[in-house]
Amino acid sequence: MRLLDRSGRARPARIGVVSSGRGENLRYILKAERSGYLPAEVRIVLTDQKDAGALDIAREFKVEAFFIDPTGMDKESYDRSLVDHLEGAGVDLVVLTGYMRILSSAFVKLFSGRILNIHPALLPSFRGLNAFQQALDYGVRWTGTTVHIVDEEVDHGPIIYQVPVKVLDGDTLESLKARIQKAEYRAYPKAIKFFIESDLRQDGRRLIFGRPGPVERGI
Amino acid sequence: MRLLDRSGRARPARIGVVSSGRGENLRYILKAERSGYLPAEVRIVLTDQKDAGALDIAREFKVEAFFIDPTGMDKESYDRSLVDHLEGAGVDLVVLTGYMRILSSAFVKLFSGRILNIHPALLPSFRGLNAFQQALDYGVRWTGTTVHIVDEEVDHGPIIYQVPVKVLDGDTLESLKARIQKAEYRAYPKAIKFFIESDLRQDGRRLIFGRPGPVERGI
């Protein structure tokens, strides 16, 4: 994703974040932006939850943020409202952090190949809700986290980055969740940076980055 | 799986190996047995392929081995023949190495909880045939290998051990396969040892070993 300004020089990617949750991933993305690690600018934060932690975090980092009330709106109109805000902010890249609604086809098409999501499992294992519990119930010895491009199927698009996370013998839902989330806080900024700086091609579902991928080990 | 002799002392597990393939996993299991790493004795090797490499390896290590010709036999009679040989050899534990037939329900029931298999992916991802190609086509950044207890569904039973293996940017089917197989040669003896020495309980699908699991990292 090479972005150039009018004089032909590389410019930071403009990011819009959409979140339903606590927003801890947002915090780490903003930290990575502010430290200069991430060649990006988070322009806007949108949420469908009035009391989403993401709103507080955006305020803390002085990023424009809006609660878009979904009450009484169908999915298409709601997503149109999101898109209006994102386009108004001149966003190049949409980053989902714990956004619990399924995006409409129109939204996905409009930002095709430019919407990222993070899922707390090594996809294609444990798609959908409660990936932590699914992994525990299945009894896998390794699970992890996946950053992927969003397509019209849930937790399904091309994979940018994965980090394996070991399941420990005494793990509870809480301990496993905490460990995977910790991995996510490092993984998401790294994957976004990699995505922005790579000259991405696609071979079927497989992404070809044209440069060595970020190095990581299982944790 | 605690095995005691008549005087109440721990005795080695008697293993029967069933294979359709080259048998490289068998070689590493036999090496682990001969070095004293594996508290086991491979008593018999069975194969459904006349020219299976496993037969040569068994010969090399002086283990009794039989080609059981499946021609004209239905699955039930064929499996009965396998079982006769395994029981004749006093086998405690059946280890599949690249065995390409689906075991009959009767076979699985008879050795219930005592049949192990290795699958070249991080289950539940990429069950079935061509797991290497499935992983490449899906575009995962990590795949791996899984040692599991066999139940009546293919590549499905409770998981004993997994090792994540990174997919590299330029990976071909051959390079990925070679790297996963290398991981398997270490993983299978380790998992079998762990299985034999553990006091296994099951909580749903999740195995509880009553001792710390073998340590591994992604490779």
Coordinates of C-alpha atoms in Angstrom, one line a residue:
Chain A
M1 CA 0.0 0.0 0.0
R2 CA 2.1 2.9 -1.2
L3 CA 0.7 6.3 -0.5
L4 CA 2.2 9.4 -2.1
D5 CA 1.5 13.0 -1.4
R6 CA 1.0 15.6 -4.3
S7 CA 4.8 16.0 -4.7
G8 CA 5.2 12.3 -5.1
R9 CA 6.7 11.6 -1.6
A10 CA 5.5 8.8 0.7
R11 CA 2.9 10.0 3.1
P12 CA 1.5 8.4 6.3
A13 CA -1.5 6.2 5.9
R14 CA -4.7 7.7 7.2
I15 CA -6.4 5.2 9.5
G16 CA -10.0 5.0 10.7
V17 CA -10.6 2.7 13.6
V18 CA -14.0 1.0 14.2
S19 CA -14.5 -0.7 17.6
S20 CA -17.2 -2.0 19.9
G21 CA -14.9 -2.8 22.8
R22 CA -12.5 -1.8 25.4
G23 CA -10.2 -0.5 22.8
E24 CA -6.9 -1.8 24.2
N25 CA -5.7 -2.6 20.7
L26 CA -6.5 1.0 19.7
R27 CA -4.3 2.2 22.6
Y28 CA -1.3 0.2 21.3
I29 CA -1.9 1.3 17.7
L30 CA -2.0 4.9 18.9
K31 CA 1.2 4.4 20.9
A32 CA 2.9 2.9 17.9
E33 CA 1.7 5.9 15.8
R34 CA 2.9 8.5 18.3
S35 CA 6.3 6.8 18.8
G36 CA 6.9 7.0 15.0
Y37 CA 6.9 3.2 14.7
L38 CA 3.8 3.2 12.6
P39 CA 3.9 5.4 9.4
A40 CA 0.2 6.3 9.9
E41 CA -2.1 8.8 11.3
V42 CA -5.3 7.6 13.1
R43 CA -7.8 10.2 11.9
I44 CA -11.0 9.0 13.4
V45 CA -12.5 6.4 15.8
L46 CA -16.0 5.1 15.5
T47 CA -18.0 2.9 17.8
D48 CA -21.4 1.4 18.0
Q49 CA -21.3 1.3 21.8
K50 CA -22.1 4.4 23.8
D51 CA -19.7 3.5 26.6
A52 CA -16.9 1.9 24.5
G53 CA -13.5 2.2 26.1
A54 CA -12.3 3.2 22.7
L55 CA -14.0 6.6 23.1
D56 CA -12.0 7.3 26.2
I57 CA -8.7 6.2 24.6
A58 CA -9.4 8.3 21.5
R59 CA -10.1 11.3 23.8
E60 CA -6.9 10.6 25.7
F61 CA -4.9 10.7 22.5
K62 CA -6.9 13.6 21.1
V63 CA -8.3 11.7 18.2
E64 CA -11.7 12.6 16.8
A65 CA -14.2 9.9 18.0
F66 CA -17.9 9.3 17.5
F67 CA -20.5 7.0 18.9
I68 CA -22.8 6.2 16.0
D69 CA -26.0 5.0 17.5
P70 CA -27.3 1.9 15.7
T71 CA -30.7 2.1 17.3
G72 CA -33.4 1.8 14.7
M73 CA -31.0 1.6 11.7
D74 CA -30.7 -1.3 9.4
K75 CA -27.3 -2.6 8.6
E76 CA -27.0 -0.8 5.2
S77 CA -27.9 2.7 6.6
Y78 CA -25.7 2.2 9.6
D79 CA -22.7 1.2 7.5
R80 CA -23.4 4.2 5.2
S81 CA -23.2 6.4 8.2
L82 CA -19.8 4.8 9.2
V83 CA -18.6 5.2 5.6
D84 CA -19.6 8.9 5.5
H85 CA -17.5 9.5 8.6
L86 CA -14.6 7.5 7.3
E87 CA -14.6 9.2 3.9
G88 CA -15.1 12.6 5.5
A89 CA -11.9 11.9 7.5
G90 CA -10.1 10.9 4.2
V91 CA -9.3 7.5 5.5
D92 CA -7.1 5.1 3.4
L93 CA -7.3 2.2 5.7
V94 CA -10.0 0.9 8.1
V95 CA -8.8 -1.0 11.2
L96 CA -11.3 -3.0 13.2
T97 CA -10.5 -3.6 16.9
G98 CA -13.1 -5.8 18.5
Y99 CA -15.9 -4.6 16.2
M100 CA -18.8 -6.9 16.8
R101 CA -21.0 -6.2 13.8
I102 CA -20.7 -7.9 10.4
L103 CA -19.9 -5.3 7.8
S104 CA -22.3 -4.9 4.9
S105 CA -21.2 -5.9 1.5
A106 CA -21.3 -2.3 0.4
F107 CA -18.8 -1.3 3.1
V108 CA -16.4 -4.1 2.3
K109 CA -16.6 -3.4 -1.4
L110 CA -15.9 0.3 -0.9
F111 CA -12.8 -0.3 1.1
S112 CA -11.9 -3.5 -0.6
G113 CA -8.5 -4.8 0.4
R114 CA -8.2 -1.9 2.9
I115 CA -10.0 -3.2 5.9
L116 CA -8.0 -5.0 8.6
N117 CA -9.2 -7.1 11.4
I118 CA -7.6 -9.1 14.3
H119 CA -9.0 -12.4 15.4
P120 CA -7.8 -14.2 18.6
A121 CA -7.0 -17.6 17.0
L122 CA -4.8 -19.1 14.3
L123 CA -7.3 -18.9 11.5
P124 CA -8.8 -20.9 9.9
S125 CA -9.3 -22.5 13.3
F126 CA -11.9 -21.1 15.7
R127 CA -13.7 -18.5 13.5
G128 CA -16.5 -16.5 15.0
L129 CA -17.3 -15.7 18.6
N130 CA -15.6 -17.0 21.7
A131 CA -12.4 -18.1 20.0
F132 CA -10.6 -18.4 23.3
Q133 CA -13.3 -20.8 24.7
Q134 CA -13.4 -22.7 21.4
A135 CA -9.7 -23.3 21.6
L136 CA -9.8 -24.5 25.2
D137 CA -12.8 -26.7 24.5
Y138 CA -11.1 -28.3 21.4
G139 CA -8.0 -28.9 23.5
V140 CA -5.4 -27.4 21.1
R141 CA -1.9 -27.0 22.5
W142 CA -1.4 -23.9 20.4
T143 CA -3.7 -21.1 19.4
G144 CA -2.8 -17.5 18.7
T145 CA -3.8 -14.4 16.9
T146 CA -4.4 -13.5 13.2
V147 CA -4.4 -10.2 11.4
H148 CA -6.2 -10.4 8.1
I149 CA -7.8 -8.4 5.4
V150 CA -11.6 -8.3 5.8
D151 CA -13.7 -9.9 3.0
E152 CA -17.4 -10.6 3.0
E153 CA -17.1 -13.7 5.1
V154 CA -16.5 -13.5 8.8
D155 CA -12.9 -14.1 9.9
H156 CA -12.0 -15.3 6.5
G157 CA -10.0 -12.8 4.3
P158 CA -6.3 -13.1 3.3
I159 CA -3.9 -13.4 6.2
I160 CA -1.2 -10.8 6.9
Y161 CA 0.3 -11.9 10.1
Q162 CA -0.1 -14.6 12.7
V163 CA 1.5 -15.3 16.1
P164 CA 1.1 -18.7 17.8
V165 CA 0.4 -18.7 21.5
K166 CA 0.8 -21.8 23.6
V167 CA -2.1 -23.1 25.7
L168 CA -0.7 -23.9 29.1
D169 CA -1.9 -27.0 31.1
G170 CA -3.7 -25.1 33.8
D171 CA -5.1 -22.4 31.5
T172 CA -8.5 -20.9 32.2
L173 CA -10.5 -18.8 29.9
E174 CA -9.1 -15.7 31.7
S175 CA -5.4 -16.7 31.7
L176 CA -5.5 -17.8 28.0
K177 CA -7.4 -14.6 27.0
A178 CA -4.9 -12.4 28.8
R179 CA -1.9 -14.1 27.1
I180 CA -3.5 -13.9 23.6
Q181 CA -4.5 -10.2 24.1
K182 CA -0.9 -9.4 25.1
A183 CA 0.3 -11.0 21.9
E184 CA -2.3 -8.9 20.0
Y185 CA -1.1 -5.6 21.4
R186 CA 2.3 -6.3 19.8
A187 CA 1.0 -8.0 16.7
Y188 CA -1.5 -5.5 15.4
P189 CA 0.8 -2.5 15.1
K190 CA 3.4 -4.7 13.6
A191 CA 1.0 -6.1 11.0
I192 CA -0.4 -2.7 10.2
K193 CA 3.1 -1.3 9.6
F194 CA 4.0 -4.3 7.5
F195 CA 0.8 -3.9 5.5
I196 CA 1.3 -0.2 4.9
E197 CA 5.0 -0.6 3.9
S198 CA 4.6 -3.6 1.6
D199 CA 3.9 -3.8 -2.0
L200 CA 1.2 -6.3 -1.7
R201 CA 0.2 -8.8 -4.4
Q202 CA -2.3 -11.7 -4.0
D203 CA -1.9 -15.2 -5.4
G204 CA -5.3 -16.8 -4.8
R205 CA -5.8 -16.2 -1.1
R206 CA -2.1 -16.1 -0.4
L207 CA -0.5 -12.6 0.1
I208 CA 2.9 -11.9 -1.5
F209 CA 4.6 -9.0 0.2
G210 CA 7.6 -8.4 -2.0
R211 CA 9.8 -8.2 1.1
P212 CA 10.6 -10.5 4.0
G213 CA 7.7 -10.8 6.5
P214 CA 8.0 -9.6 10.1
V215 CA 9.8 -12.1 12.2
E216 CA 8.1 -13.7 15.1
R217 CA 8.2 -16.8 17.2
G218 CA 5.5 -18.7 19.0
I219 CA 5.1 -17.4 22.6
Chain B
M1 CA -0.7 -44.8 30.4
R2 CA 0.9 -46.7 33.2
L3 CA 2.0 -50.2 32.3
L4 CA 3.2 -52.6 35.0
D5 CA 4.7 -56.0 34.7
R6 CA 3.6 -58.9 36.9
S7 CA 5.8 -57.8 39.8
G8 CA 4.3 -54.4 39.7
R9 CA 7.2 -52.5 38.1
A10 CA 6.8 -50.2 35.2
R11 CA 7.4 -51.9 31.9
P12 CA 8.0 -50.5 28.4
A13 CA 4.9 -49.9 26.2
R14 CA 4.5 -52.4 23.4
I15 CA 3.9 -50.5 20.2
G16 CA 2.5 -51.7 16.9
V17 CA 3.0 -49.3 13.9
V18 CA 0.7 -49.2 10.9
S19 CA 1.9 -47.3 7.9
S20 CA 1.3 -46.8 4.2
G21 CA 4.2 -44.6 3.4
R22 CA 7.9 -44.0 3.4
G23 CA 8.1 -44.7 7.1
E24 CA 10.5 -41.9 8.0
N25 CA 8.5 -41.3 11.2
L26 CA 8.9 -45.0 12.0
R27 CA 12.7 -44.6 11.6
Y28 CA 12.7 -41.8 14.2
I29 CA 10.5 -43.7 16.6
L30 CA 12.8 -46.7 16.3
K31 CA 15.9 -44.5 16.9
A32 CA 14.2 -43.0 20.0
E33 CA 13.4 -46.5 21.2
R34 CA 16.9 -47.9 20.6
S35 CA 18.6 -44.9 22.3
G36 CA 16.5 -45.5 25.4
Y37 CA 14.6 -42.1 25.0
L38 CA 11.3 -43.8 24.4
P39 CA 10.2 -46.3 27.1
A40 CA 8.7 -48.6 24.5
E41 CA 9.3 -51.5 22.3
V42 CA 8.1 -51.5 18.7
R43 CA 6.8 -55.1 18.4
I44 CA 5.4 -55.1 14.9
V45 CA 5.0 -53.0 11.8
L46 CA 2.1 -53.5 9.4
T47 CA 1.5 -51.9 6.0
D48 CA -1.1 -52.0 3.3
Q49 CA 1.5 -51.2 0.6
K50 CA 3.7 -53.9 -0.8
D51 CA 6.6 -51.6 -1.4
A52 CA 6.2 -49.3 1.7
G53 CA 9.5 -47.9 2.9
A54 CA 8.3 -48.8 6.4
L55 CA 9.0 -52.5 5.6
D56 CA 12.6 -51.7 4.8
I57 CA 13.1 -49.7 7.9
A58 CA 11.5 -52.4 10.0
R59 CA 13.9 -54.9 8.5
E60 CA 16.9 -52.6 9.1
F61 CA 15.9 -52.4 12.8
K62 CA 15.0 -56.1 13.0
V63 CA 11.4 -55.5 13.8
E64 CA 8.8 -58.0 12.6
A65 CA 6.9 -56.5 9.7
F66 CA 4.0 -57.6 7.4
F67 CA 2.5 -56.4 4.3
I68 CA -1.2 -57.2 4.7
D69 CA -2.7 -57.3 1.2
P70 CA -6.0 -55.4 1.1
T71 CA -6.9 -56.7 -2.3
G72 CA -10.5 -58.1 -2.3
M73 CA -11.1 -57.4 1.4
D74 CA -13.7 -55.1 2.8
K75 CA -12.7 -52.6 5.5
E76 CA -14.0 -54.7 8.4
S77 CA -12.2 -57.9 7.4
Y78 CA -9.0 -56.0 6.6
D79 CA -9.0 -54.3 10.0
R80 CA -9.7 -57.6 11.7
S81 CA -6.6 -58.9 10.1
L82 CA -4.6 -55.9 11.3
V83 CA -6.1 -56.4 14.8
D84 CA -5.2 -60.1 14.8
H85 CA -1.6 -59.2 14.1
L86 CA -1.5 -56.4 16.7
E87 CA -3.1 -58.5 19.4
G88 CA -0.8 -61.4 18.5
A89 CA 2.1 -59.1 19.2
G90 CA 0.6 -58.1 22.5
V91 CA 0.5 -54.4 21.5
D92 CA -0.5 -51.8 24.1
L93 CA -0.4 -48.8 21.8
V94 CA -1.0 -48.5 18.0
V95 CA 1.0 -45.7 16.2
L96 CA -0.1 -44.6 12.8
T97 CA 2.6 -43.2 10.5
G98 CA 1.2 -42.0 7.2
Y99 CA -1.5 -44.7 7.2
M100 CA -3.9 -43.7 4.4
R101 CA -6.9 -45.8 5.2
I102 CA -9.7 -44.8 7.6
L103 CA -9.9 -47.2 10.5
S104 CA -13.1 -49.1 11.1
S105 CA -15.2 -48.4 14.1
A106 CA -14.4 -51.8 15.5
F107 CA -10.6 -51.2 15.3
V108 CA -11.0 -47.8 17.0
K109 CA -13.2 -49.2 19.7
L110 CA -10.9 -52.1 20.4
F111 CA -7.9 -49.9 21.0
S112 CA -9.9 -47.0 22.2
G113 CA -7.7 -44.1 23.5
R114 CA -4.6 -46.2 22.5
I115 CA -4.2 -45.3 18.8
L116 CA -2.0 -42.3 18.0
N117 CA -1.7 -40.4 14.7
I118 CA 0.3 -37.5 13.4
H119 CA -1.2 -34.9 11.1
P120 CA 0.9 -32.3 9.2
A121 CA -1.1 -29.2 10.3
L122 CA -2.2 -27.5 13.4
L123 CA -5.6 -29.2 13.9
P124 CA -8.4 -28.4 13.6
S125 CA -7.1 -26.5 10.6
F126 CA -6.5 -28.5 7.4
R127 CA -7.9 -31.9 8.2
G128 CA -7.8 -34.6 5.6
L129 CA -5.5 -35.0 2.5
N130 CA -2.9 -32.6 1.2
A131 CA -2.6 -30.6 4.4
F132 CA 0.6 -28.9 3.2
Q133 CA -1.1 -27.6 0.0
Q134 CA -4.3 -26.7 1.9
A135 CA -2.1 -24.5 4.2
L136 CA -0.3 -22.9 1.3
D137 CA -3.5 -22.2 -0.6
Y138 CA -5.2 -20.7 2.5
G139 CA -2.2 -18.4 2.9
V140 CA -1.6 -19.0 6.6
R141 CA 1.6 -17.7 8.1
W142 CA 1.9 -20.6 10.5
T143 CA 1.0 -24.2 10.1
G144 CA 2.6 -27.2 12.0
T145 CA 2.0 -30.7 13.1
T146 CA -0.3 -32.4 15.6
V147 CA -0.1 -35.7 17.4
H148 CA -3.5 -36.8 18.5
I149 CA -5.5 -39.8 19.8
V150 CA -7.5 -41.4 17.0
D151 CA -11.3 -41.4 17.3
E152 CA -13.8 -42.4 14.7
E153 CA -13.6 -39.1 12.8
V154 CA -10.7 -38.3 10.6
D155 CA -7.9 -36.1 12.1
H156 CA -10.2 -35.3 15.0
G157 CA -9.4 -36.9 18.3
P158 CA -8.0 -35.3 21.5
I159 CA -4.7 -33.5 20.9
I160 CA -1.5 -34.6 22.7
Y161 CA 1.1 -32.3 21.2
Q162 CA 1.5 -29.6 18.6
V163 CA 4.4 -27.8 17.0
P164 CA 3.8 -24.6 15.0
V165 CA 5.9 -24.3 11.8
K166 CA 6.3 -21.0 10.0
V167 CA 5.3 -20.7 6.4
L168 CA 8.1 -18.7 4.6
D169 CA 7.4 -16.2 1.9
G170 CA 8.9 -18.2 -0.9
D171 CA 7.7 -21.6 0.3
T172 CA 6.7 -24.2 -2.3
L173 CA 4.9 -27.4 -1.5
E174 CA 8.2 -29.2 -1.3
S175 CA 10.0 -26.7 1.0
L176 CA 7.1 -26.5 3.4
K177 CA 6.6 -30.2 3.4
A178 CA 10.2 -30.8 4.2
R179 CA 10.2 -28.4 7.1
I180 CA 7.0 -29.8 8.6
Q181 CA 8.3 -33.4 8.2
K182 CA 11.5 -32.4 10.0
A183 CA 9.3 -31.1 12.8
E184 CA 7.4 -34.4 12.8
Y185 CA 10.5 -36.5 13.2
R186 CA 11.2 -34.8 16.5
A187 CA 7.6 -34.3 17.6
Y188 CA 6.3 -37.9 17.3
P189 CA 8.8 -39.6 19.6
K190 CA 8.4 -36.8 22.1
A191 CA 4.6 -37.0 22.0
I192 CA 4.6 -40.8 22.3
K193 CA 7.0 -40.7 25.3
F194 CA 4.8 -38.0 26.9
F195 CA 1.7 -40.1 26.3
I196 CA 3.2 -43.3 27.7
E197 CA 4.6 -41.5 30.8
S198 CA 1.6 -39.4 31.6
D199 CA -1.3 -40.2 33.8
L200 CA -3.9 -39.0 31.3
R201 CA -7.3 -37.7 32.1
Q202 CA -9.8 -36.2 29.7
D203 CA -12.0 -33.1 30.3
G204 CA -14.3 -33.1 27.3
R205 CA -11.9 -33.2 24.4
R206 CA -9.1 -31.6 26.4
L207 CA -6.4 -33.8 27.7
I208 CA -5.1 -33.3 31.3
F209 CA -1.7 -34.9 31.7
G210 CA -1.2 -34.5 35.4
R211 CA 2.4 -33.2 34.7
P212 CA 3.9 -30.4 32.7
G213 CA 3.7 -30.9 29.0
P214 CA 6.7 -31.2 26.8
V215 CA 8.2 -27.8 26.0
E216 CA 8.4 -26.6 22.5
R217 CA 8.6 -23.4 20.5
G218 CA 7.4 -22.5 17.1
I219 CA 10.1 -23.2 14.4

